[in-house]
PDB file of C-alpha atoms in Angstrom:
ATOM      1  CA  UNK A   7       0.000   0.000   0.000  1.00 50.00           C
ATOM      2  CA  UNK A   8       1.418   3.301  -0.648  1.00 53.00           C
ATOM      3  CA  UNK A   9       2.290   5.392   1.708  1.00 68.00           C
ATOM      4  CA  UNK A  10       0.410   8.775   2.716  1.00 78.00           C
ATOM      5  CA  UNK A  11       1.557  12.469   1.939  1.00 82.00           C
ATOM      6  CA  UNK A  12       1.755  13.298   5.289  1.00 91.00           C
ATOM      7  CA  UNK A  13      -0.983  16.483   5.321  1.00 94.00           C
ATOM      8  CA  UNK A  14       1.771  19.331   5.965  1.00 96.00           C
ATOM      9  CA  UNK A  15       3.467  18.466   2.718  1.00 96.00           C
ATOM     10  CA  UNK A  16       0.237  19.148   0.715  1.00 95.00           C
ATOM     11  CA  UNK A  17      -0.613  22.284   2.381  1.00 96.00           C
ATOM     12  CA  UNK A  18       3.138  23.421   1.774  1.00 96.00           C
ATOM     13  CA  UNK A  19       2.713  22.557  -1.531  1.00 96.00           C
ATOM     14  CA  UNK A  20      -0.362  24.225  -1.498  1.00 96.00           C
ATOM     15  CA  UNK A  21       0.908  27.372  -0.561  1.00 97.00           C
ATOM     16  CA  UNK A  22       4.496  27.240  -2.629  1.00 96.00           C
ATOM     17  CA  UNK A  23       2.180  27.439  -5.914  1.00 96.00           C
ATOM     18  CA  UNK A  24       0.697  30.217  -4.621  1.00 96.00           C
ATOM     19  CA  UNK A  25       4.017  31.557  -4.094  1.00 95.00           C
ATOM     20  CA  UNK A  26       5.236  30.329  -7.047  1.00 94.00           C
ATOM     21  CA  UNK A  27       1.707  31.886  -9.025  1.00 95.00           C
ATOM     22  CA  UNK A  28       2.730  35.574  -7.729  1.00 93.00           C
ATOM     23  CA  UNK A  29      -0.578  35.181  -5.938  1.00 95.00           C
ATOM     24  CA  UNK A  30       1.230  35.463  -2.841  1.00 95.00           C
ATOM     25  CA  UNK A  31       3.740  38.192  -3.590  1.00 95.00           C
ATOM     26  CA  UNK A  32       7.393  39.105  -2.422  1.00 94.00           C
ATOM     27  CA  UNK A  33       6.847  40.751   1.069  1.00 93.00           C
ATOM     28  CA  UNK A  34       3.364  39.881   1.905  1.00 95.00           C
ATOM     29  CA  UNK A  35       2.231  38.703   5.178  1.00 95.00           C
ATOM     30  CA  UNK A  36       0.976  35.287   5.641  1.00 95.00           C
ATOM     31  CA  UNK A  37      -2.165  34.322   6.928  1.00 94.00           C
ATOM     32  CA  UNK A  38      -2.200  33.822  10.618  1.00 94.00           C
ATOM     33  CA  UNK A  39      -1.410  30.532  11.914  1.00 94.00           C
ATOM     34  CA  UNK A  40      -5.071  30.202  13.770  1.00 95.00           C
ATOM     35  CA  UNK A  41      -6.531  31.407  10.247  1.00 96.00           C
ATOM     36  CA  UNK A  42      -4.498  28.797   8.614  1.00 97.00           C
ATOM     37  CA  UNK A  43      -5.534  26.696  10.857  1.00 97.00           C
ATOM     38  CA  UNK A  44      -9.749  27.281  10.152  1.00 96.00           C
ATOM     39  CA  UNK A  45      -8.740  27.083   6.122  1.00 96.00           C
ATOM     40  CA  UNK A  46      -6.989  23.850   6.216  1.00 96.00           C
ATOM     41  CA  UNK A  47      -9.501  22.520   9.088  1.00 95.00           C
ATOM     42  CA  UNK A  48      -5.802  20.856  10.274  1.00 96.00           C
ATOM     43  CA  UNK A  49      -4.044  21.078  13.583  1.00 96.00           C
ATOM     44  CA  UNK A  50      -1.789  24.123  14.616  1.00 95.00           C
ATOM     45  CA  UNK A  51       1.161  21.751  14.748  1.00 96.00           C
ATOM     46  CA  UNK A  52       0.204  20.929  11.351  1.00 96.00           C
ATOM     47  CA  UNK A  53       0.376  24.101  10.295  1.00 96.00           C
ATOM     48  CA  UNK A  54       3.802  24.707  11.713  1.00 95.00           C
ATOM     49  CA  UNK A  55       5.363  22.069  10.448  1.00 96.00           C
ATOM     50  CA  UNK A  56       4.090  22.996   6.769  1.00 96.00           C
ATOM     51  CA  UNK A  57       5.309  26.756   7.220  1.00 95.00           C
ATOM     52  CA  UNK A  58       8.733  25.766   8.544  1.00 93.00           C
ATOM     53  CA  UNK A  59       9.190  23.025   5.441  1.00 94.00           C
ATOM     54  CA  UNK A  60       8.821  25.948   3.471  1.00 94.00           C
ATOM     55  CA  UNK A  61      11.188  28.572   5.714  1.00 91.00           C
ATOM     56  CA  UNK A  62      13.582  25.790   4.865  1.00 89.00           C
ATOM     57  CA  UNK A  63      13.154  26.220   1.614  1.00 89.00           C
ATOM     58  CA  UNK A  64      13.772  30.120   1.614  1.00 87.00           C
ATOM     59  CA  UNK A  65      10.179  30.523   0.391  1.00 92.00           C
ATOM     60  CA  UNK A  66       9.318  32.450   3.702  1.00 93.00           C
ATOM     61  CA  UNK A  67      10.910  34.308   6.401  1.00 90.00           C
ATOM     62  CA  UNK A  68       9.312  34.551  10.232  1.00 86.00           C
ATOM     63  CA  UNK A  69       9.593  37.693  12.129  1.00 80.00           C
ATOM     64  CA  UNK A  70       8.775  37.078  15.895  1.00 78.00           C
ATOM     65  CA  UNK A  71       5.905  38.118  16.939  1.00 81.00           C
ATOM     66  CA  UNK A  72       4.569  39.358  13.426  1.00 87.00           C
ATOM     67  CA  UNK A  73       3.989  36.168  11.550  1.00 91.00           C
ATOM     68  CA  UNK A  74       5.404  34.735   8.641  1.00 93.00           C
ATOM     69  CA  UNK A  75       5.913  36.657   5.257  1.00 95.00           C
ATOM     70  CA  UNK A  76       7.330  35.669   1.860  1.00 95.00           C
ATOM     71  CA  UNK A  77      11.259  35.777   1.199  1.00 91.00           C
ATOM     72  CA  UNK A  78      12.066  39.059  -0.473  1.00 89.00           C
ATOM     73  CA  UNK A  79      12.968  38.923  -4.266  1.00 88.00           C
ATOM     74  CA  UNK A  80      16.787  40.518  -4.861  1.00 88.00           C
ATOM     75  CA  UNK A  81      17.694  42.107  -7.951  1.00 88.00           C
ATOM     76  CA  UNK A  82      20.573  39.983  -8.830  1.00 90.00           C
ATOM     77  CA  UNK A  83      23.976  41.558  -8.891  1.00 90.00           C
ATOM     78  CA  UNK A  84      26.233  40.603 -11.859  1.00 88.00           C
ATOM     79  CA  UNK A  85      29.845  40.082 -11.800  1.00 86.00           C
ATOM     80  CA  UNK A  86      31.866  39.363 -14.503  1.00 86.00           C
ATOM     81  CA  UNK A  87      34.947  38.015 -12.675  1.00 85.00           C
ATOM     82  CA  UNK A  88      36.801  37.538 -15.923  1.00 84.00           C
ATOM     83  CA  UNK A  89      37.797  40.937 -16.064  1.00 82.00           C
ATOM     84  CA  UNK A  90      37.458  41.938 -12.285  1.00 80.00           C
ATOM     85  CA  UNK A  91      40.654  43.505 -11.191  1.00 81.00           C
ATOM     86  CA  UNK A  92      42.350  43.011 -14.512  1.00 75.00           C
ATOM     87  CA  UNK A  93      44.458  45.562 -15.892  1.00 69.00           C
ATOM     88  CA  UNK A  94      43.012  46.276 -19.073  1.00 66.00           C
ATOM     89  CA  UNK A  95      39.536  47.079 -17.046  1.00 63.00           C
ATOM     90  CA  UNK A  96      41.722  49.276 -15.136  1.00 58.00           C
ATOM     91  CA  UNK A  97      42.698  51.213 -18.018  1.00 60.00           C
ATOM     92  CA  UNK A  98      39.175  51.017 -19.372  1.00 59.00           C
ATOM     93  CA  UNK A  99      37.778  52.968 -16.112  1.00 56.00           C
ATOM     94  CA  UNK A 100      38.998  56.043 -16.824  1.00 51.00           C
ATOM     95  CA  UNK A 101      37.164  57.048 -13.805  1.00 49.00           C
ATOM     96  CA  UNK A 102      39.653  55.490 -11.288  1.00 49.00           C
ATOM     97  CA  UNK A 103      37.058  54.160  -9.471  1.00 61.00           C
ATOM     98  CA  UNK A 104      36.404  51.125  -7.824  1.00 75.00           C
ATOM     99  CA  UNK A 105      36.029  48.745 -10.405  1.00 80.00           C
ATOM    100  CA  UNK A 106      33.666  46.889  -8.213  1.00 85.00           C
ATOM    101  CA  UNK A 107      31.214  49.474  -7.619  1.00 87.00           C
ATOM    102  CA  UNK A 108      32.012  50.634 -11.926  1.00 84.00           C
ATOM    103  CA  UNK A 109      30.548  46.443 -12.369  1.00 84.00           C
ATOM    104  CA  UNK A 110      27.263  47.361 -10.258  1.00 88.00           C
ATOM    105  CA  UNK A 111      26.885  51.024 -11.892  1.00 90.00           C
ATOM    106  CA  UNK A 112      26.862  49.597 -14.873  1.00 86.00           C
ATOM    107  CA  UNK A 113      24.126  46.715 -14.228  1.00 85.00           C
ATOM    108  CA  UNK A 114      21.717  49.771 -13.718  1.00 91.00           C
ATOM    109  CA  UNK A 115      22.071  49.457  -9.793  1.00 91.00           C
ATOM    110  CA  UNK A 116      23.157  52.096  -6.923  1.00 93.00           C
ATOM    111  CA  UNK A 117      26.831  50.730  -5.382  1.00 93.00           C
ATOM    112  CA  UNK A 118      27.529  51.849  -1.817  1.00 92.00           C
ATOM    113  CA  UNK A 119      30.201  50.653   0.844  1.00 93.00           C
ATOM    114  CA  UNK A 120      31.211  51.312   4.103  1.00 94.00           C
ATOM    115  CA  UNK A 121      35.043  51.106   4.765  1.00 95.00           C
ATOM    116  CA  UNK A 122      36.521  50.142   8.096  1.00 96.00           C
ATOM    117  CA  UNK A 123      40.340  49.651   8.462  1.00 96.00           C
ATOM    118  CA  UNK A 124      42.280  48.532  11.100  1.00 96.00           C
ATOM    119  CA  UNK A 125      45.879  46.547  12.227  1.00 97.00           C
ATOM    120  CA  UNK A 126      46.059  43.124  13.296  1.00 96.00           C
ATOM    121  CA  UNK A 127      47.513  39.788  13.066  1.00 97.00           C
ATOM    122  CA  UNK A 128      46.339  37.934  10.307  1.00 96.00           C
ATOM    123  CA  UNK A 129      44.184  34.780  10.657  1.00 96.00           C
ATOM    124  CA  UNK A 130      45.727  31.563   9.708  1.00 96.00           C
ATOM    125  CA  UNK A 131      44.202  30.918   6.395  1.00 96.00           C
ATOM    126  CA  UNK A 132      45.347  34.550   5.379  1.00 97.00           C
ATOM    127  CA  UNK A 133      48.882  34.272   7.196  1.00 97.00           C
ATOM    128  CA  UNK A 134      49.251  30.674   4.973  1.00 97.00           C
ATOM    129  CA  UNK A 135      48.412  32.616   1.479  1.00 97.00           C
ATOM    130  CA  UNK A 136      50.796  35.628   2.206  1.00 97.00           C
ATOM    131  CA  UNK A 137      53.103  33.485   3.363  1.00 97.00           C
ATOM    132  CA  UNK A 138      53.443  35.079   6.861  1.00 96.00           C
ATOM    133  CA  UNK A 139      53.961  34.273  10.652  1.00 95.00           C
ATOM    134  CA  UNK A 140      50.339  34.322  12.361  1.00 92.00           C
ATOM    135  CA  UNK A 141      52.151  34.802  15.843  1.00 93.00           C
ATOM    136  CA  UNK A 142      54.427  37.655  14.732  1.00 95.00           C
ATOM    137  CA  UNK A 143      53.139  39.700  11.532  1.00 96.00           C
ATOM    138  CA  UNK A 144      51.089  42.585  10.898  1.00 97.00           C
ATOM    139  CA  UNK A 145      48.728  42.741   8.140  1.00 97.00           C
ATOM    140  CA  UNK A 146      46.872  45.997   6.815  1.00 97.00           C
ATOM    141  CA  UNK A 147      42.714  44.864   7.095  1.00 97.00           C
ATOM    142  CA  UNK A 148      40.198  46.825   5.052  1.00 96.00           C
ATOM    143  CA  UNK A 149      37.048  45.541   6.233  1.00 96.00           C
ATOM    144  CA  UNK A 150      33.820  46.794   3.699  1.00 95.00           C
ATOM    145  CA  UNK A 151      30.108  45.721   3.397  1.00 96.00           C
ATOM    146  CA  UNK A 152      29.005  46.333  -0.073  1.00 96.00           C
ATOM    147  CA  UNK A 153      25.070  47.901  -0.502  1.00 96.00           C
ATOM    148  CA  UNK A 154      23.685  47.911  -4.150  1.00 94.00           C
ATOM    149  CA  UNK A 155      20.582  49.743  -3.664  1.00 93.00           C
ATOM    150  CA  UNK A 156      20.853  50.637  -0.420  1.00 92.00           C
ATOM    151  CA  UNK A 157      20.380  46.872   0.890  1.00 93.00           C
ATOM    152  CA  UNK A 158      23.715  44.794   2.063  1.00 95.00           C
ATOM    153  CA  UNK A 159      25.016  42.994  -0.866  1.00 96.00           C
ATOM    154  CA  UNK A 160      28.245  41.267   0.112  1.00 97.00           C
ATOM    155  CA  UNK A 161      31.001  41.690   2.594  1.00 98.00           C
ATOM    156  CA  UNK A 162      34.645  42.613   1.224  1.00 96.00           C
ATOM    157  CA  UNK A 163      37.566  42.227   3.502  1.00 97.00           C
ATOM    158  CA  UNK A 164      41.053  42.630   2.180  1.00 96.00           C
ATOM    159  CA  UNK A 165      44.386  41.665   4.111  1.00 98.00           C
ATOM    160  CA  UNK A 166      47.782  43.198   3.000  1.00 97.00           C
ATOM    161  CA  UNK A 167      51.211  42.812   4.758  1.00 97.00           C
ATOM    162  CA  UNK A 168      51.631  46.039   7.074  1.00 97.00           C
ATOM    163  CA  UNK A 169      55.428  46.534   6.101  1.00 94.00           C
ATOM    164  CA  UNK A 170      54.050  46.696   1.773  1.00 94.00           C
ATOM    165  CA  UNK A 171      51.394  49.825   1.958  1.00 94.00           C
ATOM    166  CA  UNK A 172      52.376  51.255   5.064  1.00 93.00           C
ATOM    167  CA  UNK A 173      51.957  55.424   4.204  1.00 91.00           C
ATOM    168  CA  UNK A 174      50.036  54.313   1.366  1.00 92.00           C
ATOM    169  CA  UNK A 175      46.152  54.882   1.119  1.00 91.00           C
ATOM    170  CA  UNK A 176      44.952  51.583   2.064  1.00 93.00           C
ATOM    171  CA  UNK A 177      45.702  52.635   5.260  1.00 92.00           C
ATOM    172  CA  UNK A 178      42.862  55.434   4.959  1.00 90.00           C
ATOM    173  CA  UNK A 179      39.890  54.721   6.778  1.00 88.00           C
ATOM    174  CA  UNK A 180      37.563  55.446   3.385  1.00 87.00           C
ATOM    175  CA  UNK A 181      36.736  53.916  -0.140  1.00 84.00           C
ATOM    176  CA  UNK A 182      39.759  54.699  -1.556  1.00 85.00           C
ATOM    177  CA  UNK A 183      40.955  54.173  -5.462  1.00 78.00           C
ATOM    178  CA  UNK A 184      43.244  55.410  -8.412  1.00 76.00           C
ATOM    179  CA  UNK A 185      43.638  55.259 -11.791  1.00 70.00           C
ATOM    180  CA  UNK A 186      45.364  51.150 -12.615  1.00 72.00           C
ATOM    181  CA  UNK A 187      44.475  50.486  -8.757  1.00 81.00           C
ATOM    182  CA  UNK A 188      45.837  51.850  -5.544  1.00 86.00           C
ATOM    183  CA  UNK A 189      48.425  48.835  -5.054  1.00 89.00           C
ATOM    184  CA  UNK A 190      49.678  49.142  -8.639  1.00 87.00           C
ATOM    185  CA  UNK A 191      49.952  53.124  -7.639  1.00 85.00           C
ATOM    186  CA  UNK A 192      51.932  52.164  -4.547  1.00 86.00           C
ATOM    187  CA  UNK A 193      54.369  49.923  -7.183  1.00 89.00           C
ATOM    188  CA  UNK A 194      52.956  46.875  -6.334  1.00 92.00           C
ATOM    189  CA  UNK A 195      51.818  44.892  -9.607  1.00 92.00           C
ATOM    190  CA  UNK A 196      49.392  42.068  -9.177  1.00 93.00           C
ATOM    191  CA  UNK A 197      50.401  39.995 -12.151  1.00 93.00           C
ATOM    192  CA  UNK A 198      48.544  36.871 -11.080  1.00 93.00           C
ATOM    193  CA  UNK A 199      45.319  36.245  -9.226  1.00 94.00           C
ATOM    194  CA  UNK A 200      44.868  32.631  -7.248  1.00 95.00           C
ATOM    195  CA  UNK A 201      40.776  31.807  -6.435  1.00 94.00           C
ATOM    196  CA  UNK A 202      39.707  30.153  -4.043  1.00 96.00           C
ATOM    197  CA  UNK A 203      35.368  29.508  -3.716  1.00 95.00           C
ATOM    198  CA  UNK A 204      34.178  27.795  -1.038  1.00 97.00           C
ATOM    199  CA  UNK A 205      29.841  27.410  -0.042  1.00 97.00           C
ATOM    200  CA  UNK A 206      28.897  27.027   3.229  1.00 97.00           C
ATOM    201  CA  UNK A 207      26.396  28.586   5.850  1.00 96.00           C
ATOM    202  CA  UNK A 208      26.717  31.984   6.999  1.00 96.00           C
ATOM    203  CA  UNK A 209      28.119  32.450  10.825  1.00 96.00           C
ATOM    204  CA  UNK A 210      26.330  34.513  13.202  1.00 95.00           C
ATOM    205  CA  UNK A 211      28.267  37.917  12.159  1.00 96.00           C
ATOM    206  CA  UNK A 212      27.506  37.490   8.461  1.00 96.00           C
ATOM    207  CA  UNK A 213      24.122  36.903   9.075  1.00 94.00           C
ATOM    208  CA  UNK A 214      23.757  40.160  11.309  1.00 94.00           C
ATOM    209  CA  UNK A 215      25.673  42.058   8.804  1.00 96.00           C
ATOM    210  CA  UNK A 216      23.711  40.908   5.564  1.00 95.00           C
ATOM    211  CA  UNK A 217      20.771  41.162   7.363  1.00 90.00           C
ATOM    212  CA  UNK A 218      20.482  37.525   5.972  1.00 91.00           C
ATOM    213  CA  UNK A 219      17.267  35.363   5.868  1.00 86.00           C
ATOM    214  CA  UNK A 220      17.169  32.030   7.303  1.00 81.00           C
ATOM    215  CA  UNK A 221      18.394  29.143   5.314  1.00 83.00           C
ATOM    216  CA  UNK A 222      20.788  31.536   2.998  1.00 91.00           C
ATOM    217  CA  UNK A 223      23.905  29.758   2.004  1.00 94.00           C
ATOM    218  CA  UNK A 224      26.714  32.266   1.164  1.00 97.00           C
ATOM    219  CA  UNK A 225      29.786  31.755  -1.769  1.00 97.00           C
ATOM    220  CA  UNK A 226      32.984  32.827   0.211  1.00 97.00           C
ATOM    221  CA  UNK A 227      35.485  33.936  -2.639  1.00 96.00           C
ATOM    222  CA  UNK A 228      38.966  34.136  -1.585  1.00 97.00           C
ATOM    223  CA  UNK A 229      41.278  36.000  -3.959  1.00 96.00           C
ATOM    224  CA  UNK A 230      44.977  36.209  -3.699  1.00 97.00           C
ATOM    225  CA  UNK A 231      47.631  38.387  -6.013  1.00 96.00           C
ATOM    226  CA  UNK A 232      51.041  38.088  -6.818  1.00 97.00           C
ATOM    227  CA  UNK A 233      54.160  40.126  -7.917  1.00 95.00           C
ATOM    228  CA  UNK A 234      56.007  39.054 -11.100  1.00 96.00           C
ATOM    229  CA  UNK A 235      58.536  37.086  -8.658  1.00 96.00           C
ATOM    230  CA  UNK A 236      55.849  35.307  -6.937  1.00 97.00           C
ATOM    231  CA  UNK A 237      55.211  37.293  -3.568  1.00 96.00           C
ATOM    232  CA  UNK A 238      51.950  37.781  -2.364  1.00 97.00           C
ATOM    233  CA  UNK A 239      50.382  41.048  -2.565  1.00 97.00           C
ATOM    234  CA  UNK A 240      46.838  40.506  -1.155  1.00 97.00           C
ATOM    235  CA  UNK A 241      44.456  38.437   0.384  1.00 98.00           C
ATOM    236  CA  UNK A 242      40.871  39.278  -0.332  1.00 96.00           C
ATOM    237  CA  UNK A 243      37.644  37.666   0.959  1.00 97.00           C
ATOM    238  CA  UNK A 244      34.665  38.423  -0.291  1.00 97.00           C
ATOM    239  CA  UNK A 245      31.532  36.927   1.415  1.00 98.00           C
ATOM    240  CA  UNK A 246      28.287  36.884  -0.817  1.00 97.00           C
ATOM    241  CA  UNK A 247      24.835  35.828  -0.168  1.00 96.00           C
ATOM    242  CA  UNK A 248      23.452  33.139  -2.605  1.00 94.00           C
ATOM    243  CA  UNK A 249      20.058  34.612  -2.977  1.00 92.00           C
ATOM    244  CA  UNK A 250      21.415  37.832  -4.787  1.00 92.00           C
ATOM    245  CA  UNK A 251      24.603  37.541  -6.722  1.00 93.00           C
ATOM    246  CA  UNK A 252      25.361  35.738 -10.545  1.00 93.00           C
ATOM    247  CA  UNK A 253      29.242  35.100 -10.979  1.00 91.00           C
ATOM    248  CA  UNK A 254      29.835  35.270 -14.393  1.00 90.00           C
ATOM    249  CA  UNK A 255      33.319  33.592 -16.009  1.00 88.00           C
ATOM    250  CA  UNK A 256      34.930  33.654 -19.872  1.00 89.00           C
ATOM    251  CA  UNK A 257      36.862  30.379 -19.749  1.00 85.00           C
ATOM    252  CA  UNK A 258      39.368  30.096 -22.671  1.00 84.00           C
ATOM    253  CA  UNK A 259      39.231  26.134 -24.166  1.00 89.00           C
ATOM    254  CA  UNK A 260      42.692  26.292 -25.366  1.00 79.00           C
TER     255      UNK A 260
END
């Protein structure tokens, strides 16, 4: 004998094709839980458990005390990462600005970040790519959340060795850039990029920071950049929620 939907799945599915239908939009409340309740002539626990499969699912988000409302719809940042950084879209931005915030200008979107910089010994994972002593060295730490419209996109924190831009501008608390990029400015060519991409959950900061729904995985992209004689440069990590970013790549074949 086959086995019975168990009732919760069919009124999640119930209300997912709703979701799905636009007939309950981006941002709208939720019916109570008791009125729920009265249309699905089911249990409260019933209920619940249909609501939370679909919180799982990022469909909805709870707010305590206010009920549960559906996810948010992000406009969907694009990065083409096969230029990002490179020097020829340097020389193309004859703006000198930040080539990151030039990518989001030119999707039709607002770019925004907030800059905080500070002194400090490295982490291990970033000690290990600039080839440093965690217990000893100093590294330069520009620490930026991103906004595209005015909402918090990503989080952008880049690590440089303390003896390499000390007097330079990265050590200005404020977006700072320069025509070819502030590091090439300060003689120090990036020839090389190594990326890293990792997926995971967010941690408790990230999620505060992003002001990230529940169940949002974010990409971590760690980037690091070389000299022509192999020393590293830079370490930058750049945390971005999965529910409003598209990584774009060219990939040669040769």
């Amino acid at each position: 004998m086959a086995k019975q939907t168990p009732r919760y799945h069919a009124i999640a599915d119930d209300l997912r094709n709703q979701i799905s239908r636009g007939e309950l939009a981006p941002g709208r409340k939720l019916p109570t839980e008791e009125e729920l309740t009265t249309h699905y002539e089911v249990s409260r626990n019933t209920v619940r458990l249909a609501l939370g499969r679909l919180t799982e699912e990022g469909l909805l988000v709870s707010a305590q005390g206010r009920g549960s409302f559906v996810r948010e719809r992000y406009e969907p940042a694009v990065w083409n990462w096969s230029v990002l950084e490179s020097r020829s879209a340097h020389e193309a931005n004859h703006s000198a600005g930040d080539q990151w915030a030039s990518q989001i200008a030119g999707n039709g979107q607002t770019p925004h970040q907030e800059v905080k910089v500070s002194i400090r010994r490295p982490p291990a994972e970033v000690a290990r790519q600039l080839d440093l002593d965690p217990a000893t060295a100093l590294t330069v730490v520009r620490e930026r959340v991103r906004y595209v419209d005015r909402e918090p996109y990503a989080l952008a924190d880049s690590y440089f060795p303390e003896a390499l831009v000390r007097d330079t501008p990265l050590m200005l608390p404020e977006d700072v850039s320069a025509p070819g990029g502030v590091l090439a400015n300060a003689g120090l060519i990036q020839v090389r990029f190594s990326d890293e991409i990792t997926v995971r959950m967010p941690t408790r900061d990230e999620i505060e920071r992003l002001v990230l729904p529940a169940s949002t995985p974010v990409a971590v992209h760690m980037r690091t950049g070389y000299d022509k004689d192999g020393q590293p440069l830079r370490v930058m990590i750049t945390t971005l929620p999965g529910d409003r970013h598209v990584i774009r790549y060219d990939v040669s074949a040769d």
